[in-house]
PDB file of C-alpha atoms in Angstrom:
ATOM      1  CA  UNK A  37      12.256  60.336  -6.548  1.00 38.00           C
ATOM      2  CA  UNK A  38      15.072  59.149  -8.123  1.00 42.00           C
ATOM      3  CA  UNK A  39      13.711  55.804  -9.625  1.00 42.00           C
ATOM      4  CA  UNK A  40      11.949  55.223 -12.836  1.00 39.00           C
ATOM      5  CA  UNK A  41       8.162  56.319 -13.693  1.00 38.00           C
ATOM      6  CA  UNK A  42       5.897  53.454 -14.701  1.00 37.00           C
ATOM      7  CA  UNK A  43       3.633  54.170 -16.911  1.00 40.00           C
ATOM      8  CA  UNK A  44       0.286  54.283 -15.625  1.00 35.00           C
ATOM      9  CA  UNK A  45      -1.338  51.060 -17.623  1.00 35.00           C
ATOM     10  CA  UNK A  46       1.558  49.024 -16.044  1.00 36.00           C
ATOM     11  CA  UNK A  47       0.745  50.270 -12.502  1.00 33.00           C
ATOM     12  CA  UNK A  48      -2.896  49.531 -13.339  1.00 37.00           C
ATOM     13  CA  UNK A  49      -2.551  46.135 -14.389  1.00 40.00           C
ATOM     14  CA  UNK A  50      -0.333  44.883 -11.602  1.00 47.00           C
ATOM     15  CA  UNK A  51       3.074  45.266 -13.433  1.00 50.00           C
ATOM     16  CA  UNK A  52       6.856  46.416 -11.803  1.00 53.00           C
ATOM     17  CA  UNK A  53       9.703  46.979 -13.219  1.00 56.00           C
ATOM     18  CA  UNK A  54      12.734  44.773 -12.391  1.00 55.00           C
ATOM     19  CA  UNK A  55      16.176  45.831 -11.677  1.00 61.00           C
ATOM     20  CA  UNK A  56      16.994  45.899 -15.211  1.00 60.00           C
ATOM     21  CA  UNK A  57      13.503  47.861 -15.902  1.00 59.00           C
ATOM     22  CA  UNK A  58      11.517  45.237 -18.071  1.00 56.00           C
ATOM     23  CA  UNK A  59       7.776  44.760 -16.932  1.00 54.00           C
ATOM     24  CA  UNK A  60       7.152  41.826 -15.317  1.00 59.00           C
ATOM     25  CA  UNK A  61       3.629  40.892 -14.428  1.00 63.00           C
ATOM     26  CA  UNK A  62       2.553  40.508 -10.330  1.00 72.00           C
ATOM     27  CA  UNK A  63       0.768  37.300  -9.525  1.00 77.00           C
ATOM     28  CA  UNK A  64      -2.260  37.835  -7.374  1.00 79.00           C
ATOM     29  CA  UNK A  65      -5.223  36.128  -6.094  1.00 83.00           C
ATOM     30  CA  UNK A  66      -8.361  36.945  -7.967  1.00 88.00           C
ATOM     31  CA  UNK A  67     -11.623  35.577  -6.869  1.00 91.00           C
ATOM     32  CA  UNK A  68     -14.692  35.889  -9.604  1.00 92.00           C
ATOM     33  CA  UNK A  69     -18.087  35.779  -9.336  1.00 93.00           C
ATOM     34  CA  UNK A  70     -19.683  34.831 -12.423  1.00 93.00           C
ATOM     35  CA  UNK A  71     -23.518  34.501 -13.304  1.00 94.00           C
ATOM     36  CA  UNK A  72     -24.954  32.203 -15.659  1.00 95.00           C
ATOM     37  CA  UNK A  73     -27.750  31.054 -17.902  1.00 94.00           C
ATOM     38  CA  UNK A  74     -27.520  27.309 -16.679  1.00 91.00           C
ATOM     39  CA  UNK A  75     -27.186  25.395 -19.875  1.00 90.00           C
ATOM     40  CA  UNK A  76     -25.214  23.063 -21.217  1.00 91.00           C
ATOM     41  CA  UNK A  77     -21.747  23.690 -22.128  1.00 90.00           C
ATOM     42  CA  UNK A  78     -21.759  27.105 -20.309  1.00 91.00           C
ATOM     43  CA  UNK A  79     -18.782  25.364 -17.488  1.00 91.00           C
ATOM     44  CA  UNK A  80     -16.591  24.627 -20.387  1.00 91.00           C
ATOM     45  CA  UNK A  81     -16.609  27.544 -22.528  1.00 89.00           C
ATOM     46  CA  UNK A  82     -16.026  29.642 -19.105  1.00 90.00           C
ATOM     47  CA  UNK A  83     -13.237  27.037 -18.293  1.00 90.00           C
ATOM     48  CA  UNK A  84     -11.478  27.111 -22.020  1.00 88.00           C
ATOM     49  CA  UNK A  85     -10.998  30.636 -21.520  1.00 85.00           C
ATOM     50  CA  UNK A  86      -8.764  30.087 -19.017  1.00 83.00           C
ATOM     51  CA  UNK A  87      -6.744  27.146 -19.941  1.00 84.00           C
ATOM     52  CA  UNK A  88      -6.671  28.503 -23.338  1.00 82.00           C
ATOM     53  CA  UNK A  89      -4.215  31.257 -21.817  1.00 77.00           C
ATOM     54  CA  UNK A  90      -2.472  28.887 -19.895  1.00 78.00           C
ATOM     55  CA  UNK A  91      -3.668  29.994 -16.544  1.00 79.00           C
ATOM     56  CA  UNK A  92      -4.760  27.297 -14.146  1.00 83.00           C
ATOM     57  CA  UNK A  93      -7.842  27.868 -12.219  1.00 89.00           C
ATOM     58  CA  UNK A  94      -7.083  27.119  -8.625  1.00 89.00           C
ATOM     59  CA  UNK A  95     -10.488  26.326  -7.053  1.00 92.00           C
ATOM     60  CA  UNK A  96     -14.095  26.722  -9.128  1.00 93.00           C
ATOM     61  CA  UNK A  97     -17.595  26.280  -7.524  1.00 93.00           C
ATOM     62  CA  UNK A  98     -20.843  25.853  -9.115  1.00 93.00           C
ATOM     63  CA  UNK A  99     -24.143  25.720  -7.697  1.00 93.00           C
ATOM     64  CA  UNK A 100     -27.820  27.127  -8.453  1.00 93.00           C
ATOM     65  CA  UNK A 101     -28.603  30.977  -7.717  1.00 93.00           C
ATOM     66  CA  UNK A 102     -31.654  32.459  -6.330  1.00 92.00           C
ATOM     67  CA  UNK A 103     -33.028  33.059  -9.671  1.00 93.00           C
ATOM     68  CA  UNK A 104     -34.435  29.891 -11.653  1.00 94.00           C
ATOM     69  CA  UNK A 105     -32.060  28.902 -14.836  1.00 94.00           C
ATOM     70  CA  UNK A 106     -29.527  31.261 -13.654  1.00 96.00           C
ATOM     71  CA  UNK A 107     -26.381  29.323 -11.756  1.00 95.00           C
ATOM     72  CA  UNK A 108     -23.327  31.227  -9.812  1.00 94.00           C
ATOM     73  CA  UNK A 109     -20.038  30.310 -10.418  1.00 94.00           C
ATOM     74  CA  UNK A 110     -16.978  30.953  -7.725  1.00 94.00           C
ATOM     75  CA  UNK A 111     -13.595  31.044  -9.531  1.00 93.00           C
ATOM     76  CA  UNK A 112     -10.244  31.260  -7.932  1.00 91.00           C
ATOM     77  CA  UNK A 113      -7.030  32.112 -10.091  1.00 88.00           C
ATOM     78  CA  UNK A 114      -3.791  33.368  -9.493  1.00 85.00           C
ATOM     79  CA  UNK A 115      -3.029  35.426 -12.629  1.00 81.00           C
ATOM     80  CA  UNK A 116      -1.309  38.894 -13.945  1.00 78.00           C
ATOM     81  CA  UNK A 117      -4.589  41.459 -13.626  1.00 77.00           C
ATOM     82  CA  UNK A 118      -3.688  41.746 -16.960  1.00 82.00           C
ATOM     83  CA  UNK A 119      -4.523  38.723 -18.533  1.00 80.00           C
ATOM     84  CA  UNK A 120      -7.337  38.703 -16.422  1.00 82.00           C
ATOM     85  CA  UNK A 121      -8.778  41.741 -17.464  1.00 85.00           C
ATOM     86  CA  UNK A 122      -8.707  39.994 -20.997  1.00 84.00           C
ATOM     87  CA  UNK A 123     -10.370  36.840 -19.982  1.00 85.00           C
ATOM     88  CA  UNK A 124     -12.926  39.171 -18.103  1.00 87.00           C
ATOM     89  CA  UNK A 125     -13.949  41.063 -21.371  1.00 88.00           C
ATOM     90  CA  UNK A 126     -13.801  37.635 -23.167  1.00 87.00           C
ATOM     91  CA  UNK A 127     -16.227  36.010 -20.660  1.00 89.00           C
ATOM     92  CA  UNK A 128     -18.566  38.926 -21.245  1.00 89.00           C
ATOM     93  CA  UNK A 129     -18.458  37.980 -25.020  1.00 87.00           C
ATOM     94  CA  UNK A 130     -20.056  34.354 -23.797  1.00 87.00           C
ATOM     95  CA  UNK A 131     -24.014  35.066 -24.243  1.00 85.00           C
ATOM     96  CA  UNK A 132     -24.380  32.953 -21.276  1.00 91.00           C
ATOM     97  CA  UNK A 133     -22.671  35.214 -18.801  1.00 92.00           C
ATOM     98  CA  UNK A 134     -25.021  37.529 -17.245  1.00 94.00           C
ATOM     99  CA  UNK A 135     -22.192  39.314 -15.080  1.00 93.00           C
ATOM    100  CA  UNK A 136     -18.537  38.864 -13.896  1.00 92.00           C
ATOM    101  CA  UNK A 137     -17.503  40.923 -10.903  1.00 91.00           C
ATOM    102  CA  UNK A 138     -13.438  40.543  -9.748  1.00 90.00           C
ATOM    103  CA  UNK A 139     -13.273  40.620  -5.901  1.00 89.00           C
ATOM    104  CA  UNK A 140      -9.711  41.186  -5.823  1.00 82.00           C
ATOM    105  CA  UNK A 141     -10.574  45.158  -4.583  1.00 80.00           C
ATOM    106  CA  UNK A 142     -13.707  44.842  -3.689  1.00 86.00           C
ATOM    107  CA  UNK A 143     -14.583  43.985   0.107  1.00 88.00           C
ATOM    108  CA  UNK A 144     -16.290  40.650   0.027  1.00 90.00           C
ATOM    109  CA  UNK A 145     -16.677  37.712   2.415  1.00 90.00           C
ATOM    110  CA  UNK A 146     -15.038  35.024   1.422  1.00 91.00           C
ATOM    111  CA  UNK A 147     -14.953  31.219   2.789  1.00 93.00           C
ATOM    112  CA  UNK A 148     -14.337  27.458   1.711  1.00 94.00           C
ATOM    113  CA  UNK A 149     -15.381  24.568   3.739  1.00 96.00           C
ATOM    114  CA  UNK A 150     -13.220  21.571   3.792  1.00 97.00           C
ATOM    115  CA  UNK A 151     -13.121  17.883   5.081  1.00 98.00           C
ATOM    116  CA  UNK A 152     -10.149  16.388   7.169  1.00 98.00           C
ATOM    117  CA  UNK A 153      -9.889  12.728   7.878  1.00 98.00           C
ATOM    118  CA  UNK A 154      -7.420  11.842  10.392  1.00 97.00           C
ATOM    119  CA  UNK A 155      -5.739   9.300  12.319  1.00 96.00           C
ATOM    120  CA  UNK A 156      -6.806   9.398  15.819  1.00 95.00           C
ATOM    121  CA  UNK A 157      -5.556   6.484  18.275  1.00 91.00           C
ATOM    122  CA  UNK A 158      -5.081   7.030  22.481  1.00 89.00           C
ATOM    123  CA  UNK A 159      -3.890  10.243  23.426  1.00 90.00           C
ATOM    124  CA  UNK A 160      -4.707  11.782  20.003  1.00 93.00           C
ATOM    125  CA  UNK A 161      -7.845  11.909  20.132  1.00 94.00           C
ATOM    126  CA  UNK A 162      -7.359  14.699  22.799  1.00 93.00           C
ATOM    127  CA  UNK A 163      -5.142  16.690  21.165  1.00 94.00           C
ATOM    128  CA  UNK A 164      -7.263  16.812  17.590  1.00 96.00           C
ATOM    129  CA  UNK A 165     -10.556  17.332  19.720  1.00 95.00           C
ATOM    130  CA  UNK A 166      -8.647  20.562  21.443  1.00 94.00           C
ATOM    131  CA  UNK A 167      -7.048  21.737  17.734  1.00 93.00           C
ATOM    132  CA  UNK A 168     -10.896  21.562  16.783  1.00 94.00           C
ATOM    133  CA  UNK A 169     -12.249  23.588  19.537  1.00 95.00           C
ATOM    134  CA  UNK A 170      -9.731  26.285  18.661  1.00 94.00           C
ATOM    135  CA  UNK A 171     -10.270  26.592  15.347  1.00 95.00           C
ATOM    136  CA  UNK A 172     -14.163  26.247  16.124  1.00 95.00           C
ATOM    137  CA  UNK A 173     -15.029  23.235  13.811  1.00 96.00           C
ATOM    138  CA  UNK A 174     -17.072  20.200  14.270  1.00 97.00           C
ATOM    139  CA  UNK A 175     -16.271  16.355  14.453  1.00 97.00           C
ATOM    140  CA  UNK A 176     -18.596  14.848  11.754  1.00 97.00           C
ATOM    141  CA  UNK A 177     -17.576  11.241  11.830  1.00 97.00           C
ATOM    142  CA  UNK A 178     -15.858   8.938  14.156  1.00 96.00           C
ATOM    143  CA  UNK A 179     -14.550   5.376  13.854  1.00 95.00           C
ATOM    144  CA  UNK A 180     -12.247   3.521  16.702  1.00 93.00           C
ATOM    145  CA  UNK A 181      -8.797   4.981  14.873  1.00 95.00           C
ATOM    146  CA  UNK A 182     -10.164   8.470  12.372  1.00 96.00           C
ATOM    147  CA  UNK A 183     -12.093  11.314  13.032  1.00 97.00           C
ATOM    148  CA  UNK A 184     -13.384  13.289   9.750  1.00 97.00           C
ATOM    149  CA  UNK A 185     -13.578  16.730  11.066  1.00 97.00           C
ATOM    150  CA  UNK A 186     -15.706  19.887   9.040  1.00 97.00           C
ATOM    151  CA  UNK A 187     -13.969  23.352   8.684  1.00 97.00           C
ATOM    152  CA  UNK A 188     -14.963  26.103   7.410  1.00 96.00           C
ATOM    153  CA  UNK A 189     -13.083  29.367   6.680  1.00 95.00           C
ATOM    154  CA  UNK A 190     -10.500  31.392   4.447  1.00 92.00           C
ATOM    155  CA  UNK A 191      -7.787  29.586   2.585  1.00 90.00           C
ATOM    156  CA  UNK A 192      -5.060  30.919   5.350  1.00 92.00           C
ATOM    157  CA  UNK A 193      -7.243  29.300   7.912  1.00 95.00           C
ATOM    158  CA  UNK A 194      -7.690  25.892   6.208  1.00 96.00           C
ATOM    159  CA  UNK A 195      -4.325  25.705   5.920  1.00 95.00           C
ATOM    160  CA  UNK A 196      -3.435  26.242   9.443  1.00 96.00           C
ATOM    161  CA  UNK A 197      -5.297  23.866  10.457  1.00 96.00           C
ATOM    162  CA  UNK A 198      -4.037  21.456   8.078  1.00 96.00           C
ATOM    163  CA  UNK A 199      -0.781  22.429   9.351  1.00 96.00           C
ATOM    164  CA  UNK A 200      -1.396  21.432  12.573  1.00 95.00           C
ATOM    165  CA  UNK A 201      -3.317  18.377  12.122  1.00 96.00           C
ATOM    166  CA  UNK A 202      -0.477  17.016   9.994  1.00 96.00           C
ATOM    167  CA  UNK A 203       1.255  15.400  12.639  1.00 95.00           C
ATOM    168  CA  UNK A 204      -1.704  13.513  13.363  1.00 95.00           C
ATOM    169  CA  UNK A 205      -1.360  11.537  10.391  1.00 96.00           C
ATOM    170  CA  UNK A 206      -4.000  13.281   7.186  1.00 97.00           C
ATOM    171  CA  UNK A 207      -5.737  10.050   5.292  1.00 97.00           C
ATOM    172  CA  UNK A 208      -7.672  12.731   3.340  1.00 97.00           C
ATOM    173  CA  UNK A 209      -8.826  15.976   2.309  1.00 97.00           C
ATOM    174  CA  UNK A 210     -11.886  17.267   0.723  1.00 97.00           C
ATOM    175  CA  UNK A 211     -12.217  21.247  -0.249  1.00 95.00           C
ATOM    176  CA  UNK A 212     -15.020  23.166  -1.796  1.00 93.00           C
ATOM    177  CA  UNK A 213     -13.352  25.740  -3.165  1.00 90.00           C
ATOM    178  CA  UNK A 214     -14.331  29.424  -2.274  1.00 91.00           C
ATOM    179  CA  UNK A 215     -17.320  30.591  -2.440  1.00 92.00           C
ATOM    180  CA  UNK A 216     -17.705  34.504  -2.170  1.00 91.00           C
ATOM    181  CA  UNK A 217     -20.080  37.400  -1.748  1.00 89.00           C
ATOM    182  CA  UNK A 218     -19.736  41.284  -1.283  1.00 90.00           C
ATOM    183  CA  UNK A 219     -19.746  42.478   1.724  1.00 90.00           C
ATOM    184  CA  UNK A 220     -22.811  44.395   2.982  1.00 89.00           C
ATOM    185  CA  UNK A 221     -22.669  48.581   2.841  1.00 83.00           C
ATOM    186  CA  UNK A 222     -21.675  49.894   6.297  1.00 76.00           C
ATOM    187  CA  UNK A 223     -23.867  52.944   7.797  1.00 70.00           C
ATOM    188  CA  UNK A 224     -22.832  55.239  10.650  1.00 63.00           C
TER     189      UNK A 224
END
């Protein structure tokens, strides 16, 4: 092929070569899903793993699970699959983690639900009503000049819409973070 070969642990862990053929390490997305034993100091040990490698964690969601004590967390990083795959054998070294599972190749549903307040005098109002109808999300509060509109979706999404409600006039935002599951098995 003409170029040169990669070795295979590069390729695995997200790596290219540049023009001058040093590895450099590929940024991408990773979404975890991370049981628990819900006890105290379980969020911070979790958390000092990451900030310990310098990595920033871009969204992270906590709430109960369906089995009592244990809690799911939702964490959202962009980071070199190789460094994660260190900070995934390091949170398995936690006693508290019950399981860590990387969506990044696995199908899984993923959404985040955000608020939007929004300046919305006279003719406005129309146009943020229609941009909400579109994007199929619901008016939660009103007031003579805001609306605080609820949507719900993938990051790309809640950024469109931010995107077009900007011209509006944004007072505020409010975002859960992503919350993800694996998608159900398929049968023909």
């Amino acid at each position: 092929t003409g170029g040169k070969r990669v070795p295979h642990r590069a390729r695995r862990c997200g790596a290219r070569r540049n023009v001058a053929g040093v590895r450099e390490a590929v940024m991408q997305r990773h979404v975890l899903s991370v049981l628990v034993e819900n006890e105290p100091g379980v969020l911070s040990r979790v958390v000092g793993l990451f900030s310990g490698r310098g990595f920033n964690i871009h969204s992270l969601n906590v709430a109960p699970s369906l089995e009592e004590g244990v809690s799911h967390m939702t964490i959202t990083t962009d980071s070199d699959s190789l460094i994660l795959e260190q900070i995934m054998k390091q949170l398995h070294k936690i006693v508290s983690v019950i399981k860590v599972v990387d969506f990044a190749d696995i199908p899984a549903v993923t959404r985040e639900m955000m608020f939007v307040k929004v300046q919305a005098e006279g003719t406005a109002r129309g146009e943020i009503l229609r941009t909400v109808e579109i994007f199929r999300c619901k008016v939660v509060d009103v007031s003579h000049n805001e609306m605080t509109i609820e949507a719900t979706g993938d990051q790309e999404k809640l950024d469109a819409i931010l995107g077009l409600l900007q011209r509006f006039g944004i007072k505020e935002v409010a975002r859960t973070g992503a919350v993800a599951m694996r998608r159900s098995k398929k049968t023909d």
